Coordinates of C-alpha atoms in Angstrom, one line a residue:
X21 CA 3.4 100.0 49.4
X22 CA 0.1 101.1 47.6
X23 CA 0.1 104.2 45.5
X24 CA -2.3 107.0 46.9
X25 CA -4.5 106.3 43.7
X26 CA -5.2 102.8 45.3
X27 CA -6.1 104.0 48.6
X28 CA -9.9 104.2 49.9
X29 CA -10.5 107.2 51.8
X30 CA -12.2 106.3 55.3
X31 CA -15.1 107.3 57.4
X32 CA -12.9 108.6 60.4
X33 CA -15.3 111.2 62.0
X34 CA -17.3 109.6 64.7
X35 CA -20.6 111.3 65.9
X36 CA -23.2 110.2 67.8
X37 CA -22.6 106.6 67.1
X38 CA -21.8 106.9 63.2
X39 CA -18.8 106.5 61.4
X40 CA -19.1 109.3 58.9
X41 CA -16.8 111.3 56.1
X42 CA -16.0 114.8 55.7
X43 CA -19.5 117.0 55.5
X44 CA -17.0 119.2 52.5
X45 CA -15.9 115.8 51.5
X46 CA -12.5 116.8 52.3
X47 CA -9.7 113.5 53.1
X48 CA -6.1 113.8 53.9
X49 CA -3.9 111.0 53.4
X50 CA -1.2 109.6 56.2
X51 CA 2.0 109.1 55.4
X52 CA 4.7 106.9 56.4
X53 CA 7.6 108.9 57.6
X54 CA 10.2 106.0 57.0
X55 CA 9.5 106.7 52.8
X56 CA 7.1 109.8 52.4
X57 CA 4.2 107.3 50.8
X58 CA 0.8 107.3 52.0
X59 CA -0.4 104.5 53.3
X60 CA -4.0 105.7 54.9
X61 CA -6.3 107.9 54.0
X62 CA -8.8 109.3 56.6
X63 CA -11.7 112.3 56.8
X64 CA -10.4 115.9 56.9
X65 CA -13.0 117.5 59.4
X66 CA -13.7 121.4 59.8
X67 CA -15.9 123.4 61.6
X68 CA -19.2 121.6 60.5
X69 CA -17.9 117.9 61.8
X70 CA -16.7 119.8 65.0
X71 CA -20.1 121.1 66.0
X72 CA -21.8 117.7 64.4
X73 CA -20.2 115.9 67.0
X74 CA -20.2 118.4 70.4
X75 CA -23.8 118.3 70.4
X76 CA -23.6 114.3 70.1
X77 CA -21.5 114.4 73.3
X78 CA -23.9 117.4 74.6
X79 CA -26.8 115.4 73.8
X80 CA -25.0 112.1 75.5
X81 CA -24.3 113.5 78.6
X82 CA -27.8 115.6 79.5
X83 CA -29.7 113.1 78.1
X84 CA -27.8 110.2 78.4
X85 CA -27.1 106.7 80.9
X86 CA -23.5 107.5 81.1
X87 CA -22.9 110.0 83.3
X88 CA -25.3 108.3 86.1
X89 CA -23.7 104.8 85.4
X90 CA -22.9 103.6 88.4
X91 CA -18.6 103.6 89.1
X92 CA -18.7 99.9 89.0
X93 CA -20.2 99.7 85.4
X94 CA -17.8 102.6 84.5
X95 CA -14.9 100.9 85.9
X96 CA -15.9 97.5 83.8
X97 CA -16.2 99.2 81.0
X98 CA -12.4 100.8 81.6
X99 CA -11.4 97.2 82.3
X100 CA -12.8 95.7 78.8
X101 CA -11.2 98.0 77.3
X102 CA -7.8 97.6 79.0
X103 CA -8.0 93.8 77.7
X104 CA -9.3 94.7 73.9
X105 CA -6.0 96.5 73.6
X106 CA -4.1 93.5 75.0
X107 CA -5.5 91.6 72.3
X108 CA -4.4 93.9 69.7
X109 CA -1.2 94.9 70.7
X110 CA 0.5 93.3 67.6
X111 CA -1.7 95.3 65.6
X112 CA -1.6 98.4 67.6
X113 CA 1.7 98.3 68.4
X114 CA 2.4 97.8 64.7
X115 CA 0.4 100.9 63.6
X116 CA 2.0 103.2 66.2
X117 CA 5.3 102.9 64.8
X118 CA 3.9 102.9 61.1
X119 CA 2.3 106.7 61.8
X120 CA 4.7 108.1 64.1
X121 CA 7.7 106.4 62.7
X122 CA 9.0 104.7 66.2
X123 CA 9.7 101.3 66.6
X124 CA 7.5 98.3 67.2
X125 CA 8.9 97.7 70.4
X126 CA 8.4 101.4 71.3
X127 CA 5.2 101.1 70.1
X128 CA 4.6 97.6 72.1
X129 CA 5.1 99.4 75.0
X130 CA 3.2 102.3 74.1
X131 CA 0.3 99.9 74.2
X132 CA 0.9 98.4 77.0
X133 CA 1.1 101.8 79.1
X134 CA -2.6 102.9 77.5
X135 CA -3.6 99.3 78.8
X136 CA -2.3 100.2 82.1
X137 CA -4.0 104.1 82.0
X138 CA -7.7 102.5 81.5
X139 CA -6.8 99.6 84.3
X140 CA -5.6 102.3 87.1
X141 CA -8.2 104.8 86.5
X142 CA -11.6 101.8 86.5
X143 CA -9.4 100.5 90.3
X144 CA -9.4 104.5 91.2
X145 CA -12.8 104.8 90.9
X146 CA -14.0 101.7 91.9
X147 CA -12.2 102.0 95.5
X148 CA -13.3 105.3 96.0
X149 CA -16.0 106.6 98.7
X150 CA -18.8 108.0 97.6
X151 CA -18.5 111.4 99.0
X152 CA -16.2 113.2 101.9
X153 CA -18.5 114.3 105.1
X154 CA -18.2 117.5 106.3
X155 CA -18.3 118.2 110.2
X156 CA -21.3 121.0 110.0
X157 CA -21.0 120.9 114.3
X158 CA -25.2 119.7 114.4
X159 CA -26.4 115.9 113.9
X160 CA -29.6 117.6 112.2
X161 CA -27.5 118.7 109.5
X162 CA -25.8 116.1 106.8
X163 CA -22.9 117.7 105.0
X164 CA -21.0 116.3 102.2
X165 CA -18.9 117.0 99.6
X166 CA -19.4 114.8 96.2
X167 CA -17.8 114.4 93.1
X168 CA -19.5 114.8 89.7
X169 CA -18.5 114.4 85.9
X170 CA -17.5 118.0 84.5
X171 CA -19.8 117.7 81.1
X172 CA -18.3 117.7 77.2
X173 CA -15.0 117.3 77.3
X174 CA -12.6 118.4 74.2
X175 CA -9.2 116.4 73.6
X176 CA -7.0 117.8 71.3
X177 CA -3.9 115.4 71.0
X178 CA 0.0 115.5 69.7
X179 CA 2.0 113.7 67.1
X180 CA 4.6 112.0 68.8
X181 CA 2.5 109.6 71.3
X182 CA -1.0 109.5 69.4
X183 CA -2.6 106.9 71.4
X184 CA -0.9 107.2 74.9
X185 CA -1.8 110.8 75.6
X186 CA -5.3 110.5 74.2
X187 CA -5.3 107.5 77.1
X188 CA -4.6 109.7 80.0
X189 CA -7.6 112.0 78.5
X190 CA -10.1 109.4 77.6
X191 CA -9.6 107.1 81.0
X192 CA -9.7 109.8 83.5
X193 CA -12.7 111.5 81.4
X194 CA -14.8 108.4 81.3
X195 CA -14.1 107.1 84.3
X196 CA -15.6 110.2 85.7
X197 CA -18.9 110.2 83.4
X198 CA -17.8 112.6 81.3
X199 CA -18.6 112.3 77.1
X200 CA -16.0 113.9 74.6
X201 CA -14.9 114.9 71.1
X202 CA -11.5 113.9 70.8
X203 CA -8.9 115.5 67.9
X204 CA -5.8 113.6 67.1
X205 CA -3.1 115.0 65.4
X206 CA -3.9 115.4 61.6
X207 CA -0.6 113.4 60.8
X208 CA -1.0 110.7 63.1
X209 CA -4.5 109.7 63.6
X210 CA -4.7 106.2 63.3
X211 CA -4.6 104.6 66.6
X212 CA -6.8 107.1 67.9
X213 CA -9.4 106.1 65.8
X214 CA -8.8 102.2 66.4
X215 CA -9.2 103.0 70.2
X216 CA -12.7 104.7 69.7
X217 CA -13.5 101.4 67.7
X218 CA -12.2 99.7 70.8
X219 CA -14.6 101.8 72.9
X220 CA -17.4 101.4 70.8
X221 CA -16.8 97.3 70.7
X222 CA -16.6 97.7 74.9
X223 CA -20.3 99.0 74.9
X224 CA -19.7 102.9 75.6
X225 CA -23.3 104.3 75.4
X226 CA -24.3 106.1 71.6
X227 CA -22.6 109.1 71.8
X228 CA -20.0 109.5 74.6
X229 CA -17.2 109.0 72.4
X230 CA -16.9 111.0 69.4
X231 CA -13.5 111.7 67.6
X232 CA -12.9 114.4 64.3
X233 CA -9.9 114.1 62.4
X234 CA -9.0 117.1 60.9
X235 CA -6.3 120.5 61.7
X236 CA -5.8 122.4 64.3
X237 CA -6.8 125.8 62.8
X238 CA -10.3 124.6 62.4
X239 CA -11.5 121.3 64.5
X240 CA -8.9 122.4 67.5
X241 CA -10.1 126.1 67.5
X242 CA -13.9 124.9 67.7
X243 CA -13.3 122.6 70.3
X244 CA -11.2 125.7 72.2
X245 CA -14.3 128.3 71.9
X246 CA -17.3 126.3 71.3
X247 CA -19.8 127.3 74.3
X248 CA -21.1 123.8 74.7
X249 CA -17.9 122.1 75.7
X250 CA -16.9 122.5 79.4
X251 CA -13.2 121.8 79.5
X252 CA -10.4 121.7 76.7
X253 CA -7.7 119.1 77.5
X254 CA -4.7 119.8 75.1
X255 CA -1.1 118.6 75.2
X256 CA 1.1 119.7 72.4
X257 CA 3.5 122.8 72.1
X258 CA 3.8 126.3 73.2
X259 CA 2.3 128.7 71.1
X260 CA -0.6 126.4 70.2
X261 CA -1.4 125.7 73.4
X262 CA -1.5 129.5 73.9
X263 CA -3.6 129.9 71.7
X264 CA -6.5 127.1 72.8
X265 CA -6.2 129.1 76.4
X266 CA -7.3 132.4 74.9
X267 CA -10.0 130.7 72.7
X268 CA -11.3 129.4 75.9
X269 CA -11.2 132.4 78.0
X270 CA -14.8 133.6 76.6
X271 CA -16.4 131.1 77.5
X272 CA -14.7 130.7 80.7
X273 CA -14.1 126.5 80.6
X274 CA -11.4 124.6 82.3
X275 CA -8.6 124.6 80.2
X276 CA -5.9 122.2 81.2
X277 CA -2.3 122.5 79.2
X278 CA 0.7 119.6 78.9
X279 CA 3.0 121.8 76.8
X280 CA 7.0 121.5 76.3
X281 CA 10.0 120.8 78.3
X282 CA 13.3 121.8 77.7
X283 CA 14.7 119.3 80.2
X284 CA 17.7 119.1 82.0
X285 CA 19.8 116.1 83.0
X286 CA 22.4 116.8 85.7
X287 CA 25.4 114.6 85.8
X288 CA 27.7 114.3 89.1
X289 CA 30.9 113.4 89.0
X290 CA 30.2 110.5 91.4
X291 CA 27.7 109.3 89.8
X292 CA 30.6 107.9 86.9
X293 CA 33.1 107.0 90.0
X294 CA 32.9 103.7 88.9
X295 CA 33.2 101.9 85.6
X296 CA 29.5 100.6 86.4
X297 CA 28.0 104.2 87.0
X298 CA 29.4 105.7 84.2
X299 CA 28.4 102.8 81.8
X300 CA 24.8 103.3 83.0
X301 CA 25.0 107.3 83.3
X302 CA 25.8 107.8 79.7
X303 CA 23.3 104.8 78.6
X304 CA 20.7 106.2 80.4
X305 CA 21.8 109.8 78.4
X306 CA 21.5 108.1 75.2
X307 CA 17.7 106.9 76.5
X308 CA 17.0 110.2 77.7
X309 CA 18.0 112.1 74.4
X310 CA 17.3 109.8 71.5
X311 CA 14.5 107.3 72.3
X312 CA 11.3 107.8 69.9
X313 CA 14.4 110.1 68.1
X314 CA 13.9 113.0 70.3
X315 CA 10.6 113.7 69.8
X316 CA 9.5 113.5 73.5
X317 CA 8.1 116.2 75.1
X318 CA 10.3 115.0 78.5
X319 CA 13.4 114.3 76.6
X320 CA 16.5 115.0 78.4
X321 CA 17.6 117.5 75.6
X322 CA 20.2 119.6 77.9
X323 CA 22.9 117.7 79.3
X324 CA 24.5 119.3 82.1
X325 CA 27.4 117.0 83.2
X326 CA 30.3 118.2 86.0
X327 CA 33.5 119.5 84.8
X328 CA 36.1 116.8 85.8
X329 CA 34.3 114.1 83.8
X330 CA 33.0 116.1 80.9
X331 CA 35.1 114.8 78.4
X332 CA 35.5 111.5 79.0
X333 CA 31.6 111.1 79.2
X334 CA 31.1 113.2 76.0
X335 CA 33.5 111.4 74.3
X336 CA 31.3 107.6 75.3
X337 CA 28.1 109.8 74.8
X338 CA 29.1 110.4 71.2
X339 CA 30.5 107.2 69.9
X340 CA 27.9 105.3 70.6
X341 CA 25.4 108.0 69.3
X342 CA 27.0 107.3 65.9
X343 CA 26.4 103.3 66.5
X344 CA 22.5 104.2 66.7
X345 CA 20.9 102.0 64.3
X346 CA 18.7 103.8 62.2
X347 CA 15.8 102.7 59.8
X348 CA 12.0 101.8 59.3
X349 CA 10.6 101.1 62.7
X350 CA 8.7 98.1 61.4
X351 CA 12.6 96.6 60.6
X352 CA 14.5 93.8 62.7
X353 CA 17.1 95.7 64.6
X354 CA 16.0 99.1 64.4
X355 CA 17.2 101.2 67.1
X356 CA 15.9 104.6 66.1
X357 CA 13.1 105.4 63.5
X358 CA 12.1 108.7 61.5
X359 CA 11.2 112.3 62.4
X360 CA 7.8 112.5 61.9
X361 CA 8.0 114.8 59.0
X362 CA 10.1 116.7 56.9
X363 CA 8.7 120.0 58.3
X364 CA 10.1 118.6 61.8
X365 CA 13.3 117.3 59.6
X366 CA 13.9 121.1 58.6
X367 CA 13.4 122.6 62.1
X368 CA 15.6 120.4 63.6
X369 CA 18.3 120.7 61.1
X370 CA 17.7 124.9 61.3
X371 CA 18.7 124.4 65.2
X372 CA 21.7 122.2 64.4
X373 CA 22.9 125.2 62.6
X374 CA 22.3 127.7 64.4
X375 CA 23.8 126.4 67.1
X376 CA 27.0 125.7 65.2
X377 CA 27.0 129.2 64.0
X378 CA 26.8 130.4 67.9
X379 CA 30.1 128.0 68.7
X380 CA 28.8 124.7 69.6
X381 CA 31.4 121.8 68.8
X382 CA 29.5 119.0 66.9
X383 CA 30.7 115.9 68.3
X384 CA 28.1 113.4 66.3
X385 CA 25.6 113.2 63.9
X386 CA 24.1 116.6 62.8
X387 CA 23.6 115.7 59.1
X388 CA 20.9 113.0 57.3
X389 CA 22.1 109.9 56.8
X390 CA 23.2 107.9 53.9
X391 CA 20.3 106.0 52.4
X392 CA 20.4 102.2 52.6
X393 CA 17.5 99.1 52.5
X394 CA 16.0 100.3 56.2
X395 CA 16.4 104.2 55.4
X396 CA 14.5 104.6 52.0
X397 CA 15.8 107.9 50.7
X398 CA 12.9 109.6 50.8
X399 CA 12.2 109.0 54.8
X400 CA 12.9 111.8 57.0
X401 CA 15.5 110.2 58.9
X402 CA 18.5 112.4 60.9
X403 CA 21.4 111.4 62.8
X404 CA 21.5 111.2 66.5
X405 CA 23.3 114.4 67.3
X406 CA 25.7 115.4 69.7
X407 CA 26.4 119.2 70.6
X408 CA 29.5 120.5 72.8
X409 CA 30.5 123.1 74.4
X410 CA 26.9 124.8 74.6
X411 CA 26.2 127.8 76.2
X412 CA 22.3 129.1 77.9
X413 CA 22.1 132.3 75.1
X414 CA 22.0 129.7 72.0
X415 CA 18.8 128.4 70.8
X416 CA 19.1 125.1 70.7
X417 CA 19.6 125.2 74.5
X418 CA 16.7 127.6 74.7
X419 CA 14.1 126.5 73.0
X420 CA 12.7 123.4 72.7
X421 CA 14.1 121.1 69.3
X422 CA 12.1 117.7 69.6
X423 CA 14.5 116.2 67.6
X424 CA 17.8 113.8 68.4
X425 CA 19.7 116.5 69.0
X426 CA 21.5 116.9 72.6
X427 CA 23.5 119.8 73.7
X428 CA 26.1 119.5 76.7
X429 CA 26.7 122.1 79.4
X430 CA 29.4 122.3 82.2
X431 CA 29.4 122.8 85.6
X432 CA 31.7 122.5 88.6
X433 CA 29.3 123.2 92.1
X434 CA 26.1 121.9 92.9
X435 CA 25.1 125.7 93.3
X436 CA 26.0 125.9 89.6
X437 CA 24.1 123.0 88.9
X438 CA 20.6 123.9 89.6
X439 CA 21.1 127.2 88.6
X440 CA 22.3 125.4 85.1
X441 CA 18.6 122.8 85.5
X442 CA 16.5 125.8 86.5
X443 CA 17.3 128.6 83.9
X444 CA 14.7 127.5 81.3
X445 CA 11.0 129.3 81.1
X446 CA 9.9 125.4 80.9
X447 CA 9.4 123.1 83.9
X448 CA 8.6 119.7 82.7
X449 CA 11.1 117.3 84.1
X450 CA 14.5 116.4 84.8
X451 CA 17.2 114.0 86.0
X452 CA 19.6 114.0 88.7
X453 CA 22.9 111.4 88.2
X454 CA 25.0 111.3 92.1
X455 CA 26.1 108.6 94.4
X456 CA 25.2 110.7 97.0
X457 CA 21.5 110.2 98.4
X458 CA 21.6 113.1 100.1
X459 CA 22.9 115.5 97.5
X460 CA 20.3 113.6 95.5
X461 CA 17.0 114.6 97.6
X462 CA 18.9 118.2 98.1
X463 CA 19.1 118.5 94.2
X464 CA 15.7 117.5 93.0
X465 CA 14.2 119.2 96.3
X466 CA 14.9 123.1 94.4
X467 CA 14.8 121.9 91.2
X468 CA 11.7 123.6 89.5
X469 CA 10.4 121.1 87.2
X470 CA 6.8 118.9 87.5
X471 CA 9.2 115.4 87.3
X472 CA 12.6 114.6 89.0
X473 CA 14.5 111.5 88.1
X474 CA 17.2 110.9 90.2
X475 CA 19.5 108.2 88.7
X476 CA 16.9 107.4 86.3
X477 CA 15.0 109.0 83.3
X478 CA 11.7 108.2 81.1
X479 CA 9.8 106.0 83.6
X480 CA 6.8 107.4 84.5
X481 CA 3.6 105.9 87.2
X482 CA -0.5 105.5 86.4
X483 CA -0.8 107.1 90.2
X484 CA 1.5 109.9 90.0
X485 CA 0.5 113.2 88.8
X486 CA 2.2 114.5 85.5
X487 CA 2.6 118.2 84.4
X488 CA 4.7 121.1 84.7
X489 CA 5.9 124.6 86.1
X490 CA 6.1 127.5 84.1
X491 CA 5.6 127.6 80.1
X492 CA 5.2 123.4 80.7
X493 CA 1.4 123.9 81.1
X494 CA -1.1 124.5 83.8
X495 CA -3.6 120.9 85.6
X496 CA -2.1 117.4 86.0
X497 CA -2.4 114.1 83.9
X498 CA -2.5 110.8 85.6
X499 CA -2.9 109.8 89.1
X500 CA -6.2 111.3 91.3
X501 CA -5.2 114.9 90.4
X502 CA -6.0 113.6 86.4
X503 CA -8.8 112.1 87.6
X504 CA -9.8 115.7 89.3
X505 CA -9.1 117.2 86.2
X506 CA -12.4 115.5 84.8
X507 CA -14.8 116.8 87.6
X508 CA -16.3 119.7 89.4
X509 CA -16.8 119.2 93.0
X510 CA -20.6 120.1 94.7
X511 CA -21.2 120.7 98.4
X512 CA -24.5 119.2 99.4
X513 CA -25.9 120.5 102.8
X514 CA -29.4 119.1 104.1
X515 CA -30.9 120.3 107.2
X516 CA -32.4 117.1 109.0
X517 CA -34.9 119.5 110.8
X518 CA -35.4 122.5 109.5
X519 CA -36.7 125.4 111.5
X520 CA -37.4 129.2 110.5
X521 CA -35.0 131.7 110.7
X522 CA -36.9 135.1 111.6
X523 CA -34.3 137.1 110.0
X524 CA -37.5 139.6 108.3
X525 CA -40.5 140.6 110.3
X526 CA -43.8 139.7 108.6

């Protein structure tokens, strides 16, 4: 690993078609969160670079091909793009895991899902009709109702899935017409930056892409209030995301919000009746907790498993939590990688013990662990943990951790159930384990969450819509309600013959 003295700081602000450094000068290095060493080091935009580069996208789309570019063209271009990321999913995949400290093969699949966002969105548009006809009651009047691209769109990205959540921005957005400033995360901004490389490589127009790397308390705010960007796309958490809505509100632009989940996975007794279902019910609780170590904004974080098996399935859940194999992402074998920093290290240990101090039983993990040749010391690694006997006033059931930590709940009626799933201000998603199909539809029919799993959890579709009720965010990602996201609709009316009205005298 090179020390940070060795490293060349890069031009990662992209405006109007130039790759460009800091206008202060100003560079932040990346670190690898399986040792705490840098191993990049990119631009650190402000305000300046911000404006630089919204009225590159301004300029792009009133003056610009793009947004007249027929859908077809579009939709090639989505295509290209699609099979440039097939080519480098080694690389990609690779570089992923390096910044956010997954694994490759979480970041192989990563890749694979933005390669599958930029395919379904160029088909969407391509098979669409070019407008909706509206009966106006008179063949001398032509009504119809068309779509067209919103303007300057502003991206502002998370941590924990860098490139897959700037892909359901950036597909739907360009597939539209739309141009855009994108803002990765400051700590995790390398794929982004490959995949406006990628664009530019595709043949995107000068302009239509532009991406500053910098923080949220300067490139993040300008995108949120800046008067020349029409709609602020941000996924990330709760209070930041409150505060890019009231940024907006001046200016009046569509804001659309992904923000937490505090998510709920519901475990029937019948759904373990058999030595089958219970293997695969406390497997898939292990996927729903722990993958990407927690640090998914749809985790199943709450479990909320019936009385008559709790213990036996706690018991399975934590022993093979402890068997997690932890280390450097990049690393043969590696079941588990980093937190992302030790900022995220700290929260997550402060809600461990808190909720120890309210009475939870710790049944696994809930410390670091010991340092060996995948877990350098200095990496910000923490055991998978496993809380019992949690109750809905403690904070680690409340709020939302974004860590390997899972709490466990108790319930004995399906009335209790939801009741357990649906006492959360957040509405993000949320699993359902039965045997019984129609206790399943009952279940997920008055849960109040964006996505229900039933017998599943994780998996999610290009064509279905993704969001959230309550503090989970306001719009939809993915399917045509992403795409809709990325448009305003316009009403054209034409009168075939028209005659005078005669409402004045004169």
């Amino acid at each position: 690993m090179a020390e940070s003295t060795e490293l060349q700081a890069r031009e990662t602000i992209h405006a109007g078609g130039e790759w460009r450094g800091a206008i202060s000068g100003g560079t932040r290095e990346i670190l690898d969160p399986a040792d705490a060493l840098p191993f990049a080091v990119v631009a650190e935009g402000d305000e300046k670079d911000t404006d630089l580069a919204i009225a590159a996208a301004r300029r792009a789309f009133d003056e610009g091909p793009w947004p007249h570019t027929p859908v077809t063209e579009r939709a090639a271009l989505l295509r290209r793009v699609a099979d440039l990321l097939v080519r480098d999913r080694e690389k990609l995949g690779r570089l992923e895991a390096q910044d956010a400290g997954k694994t490759v093969e979480e970041g192989r699949v990563d890749i694979d899902c933005v390669a599958d966002a930029f395919r379904y969105f160029a088909d969407l548009v391509a098979g669409e009709a070019p407008g909706r006809v509206v009966d106006a009651g008179s063949t001398e009047i032509h009504s119809v109702v068309v779509h067209e691209p919103i303007g300057v769109c502003a991206m502002i990205t998370p941590w924990n899935y860098p490139l897959l959540q700037a892909s359901w921005k950036i597909a739907p957005a360009l597939a539209a017409g739309n141009t855009f400033v994108i803002k990765p995360s400051e700590i995790t901004p390398m794929t982004t930056i490959a995949v406006i490389e990628l664009l530019v490589e595709a043949g995107l127009p000068t302009g239509v892409a532009n991406i500053v790397t910098g923080p949220g308390h300067s490139v993040g705010a300008r995108l949120s209030e800046h008067p020349d960007v029409d709609l602020v796309s941000f996924t990330g958490g709760l209070i930041s995301g409150t505060k890019v809505a009231q940024a907006a509100a001046p200016t009046v632009k569509k804001v659309a919000l992904e923000l937490g989940g505090k998510n709920p996975n519901v475990v029937f007794a019948d759904a373990c009746a058999t030595e089958e279902g219970f293997d695969t019910a406390v497997d898939q609780a292990l996927n729903a907790a722990f993958i990407h170590s927690g640090q998914v904004c749809s985790a199943g974080a709450r479990l909320i498993v019936e009385e008559s098996v709790r213990d036996r399935f706690v018991t399975e859940l934590a022993r093979r939590a402890e068997k997690i194999r932890l280390g450097r992402g990049t690393e043969d074998g590696v079941e588990c990688g980093p937190l992302v920093s030790e900022q995220q290290r700290a929260k997550v240990e402060m809600y461990v013990e808190s909720a120890l101090k309210e009475g939870a039983v710790l049944r696994s993990g809930g410390k670091r662990p010991e340092p060996s040749a995948q877990r350098p010391e200095n990496g910000y690694f923490y055991e998978p943990t496993v809380l019992d006997h949690c109750h809905r006033e403690m904070r680690v059931v409340r709020e939302e951790v974004f860590g390997p930590v899972v709490t466990v709940e108790t319930f004995r009626t399906e009335d209790e159930a939801v009741a357990l799933a649906n006492d959360t201000e957040y509405g993000l998603a949320g699993g359902v384990w039965t045997a019984d199909a129609g206790r399943a539809r009952r279940v997920a029919g008055r849960l109040r969450h964006g996505t229900i799993w039933i017998n599943d959890f994780h998996p999610y579709l290009p064509q279905a819509e993704w969001g959230g009720f309550g503090k989970s965010g306001v719009g939809r990602e993915l399917g045509p309600a992403g795409l809709a996201e990325y448009r305003e609709t316009k009403h054209v009316y034409q009168n075939l013959a028209p005659k005078p009205v005669r409402w004045f005298a004169g």
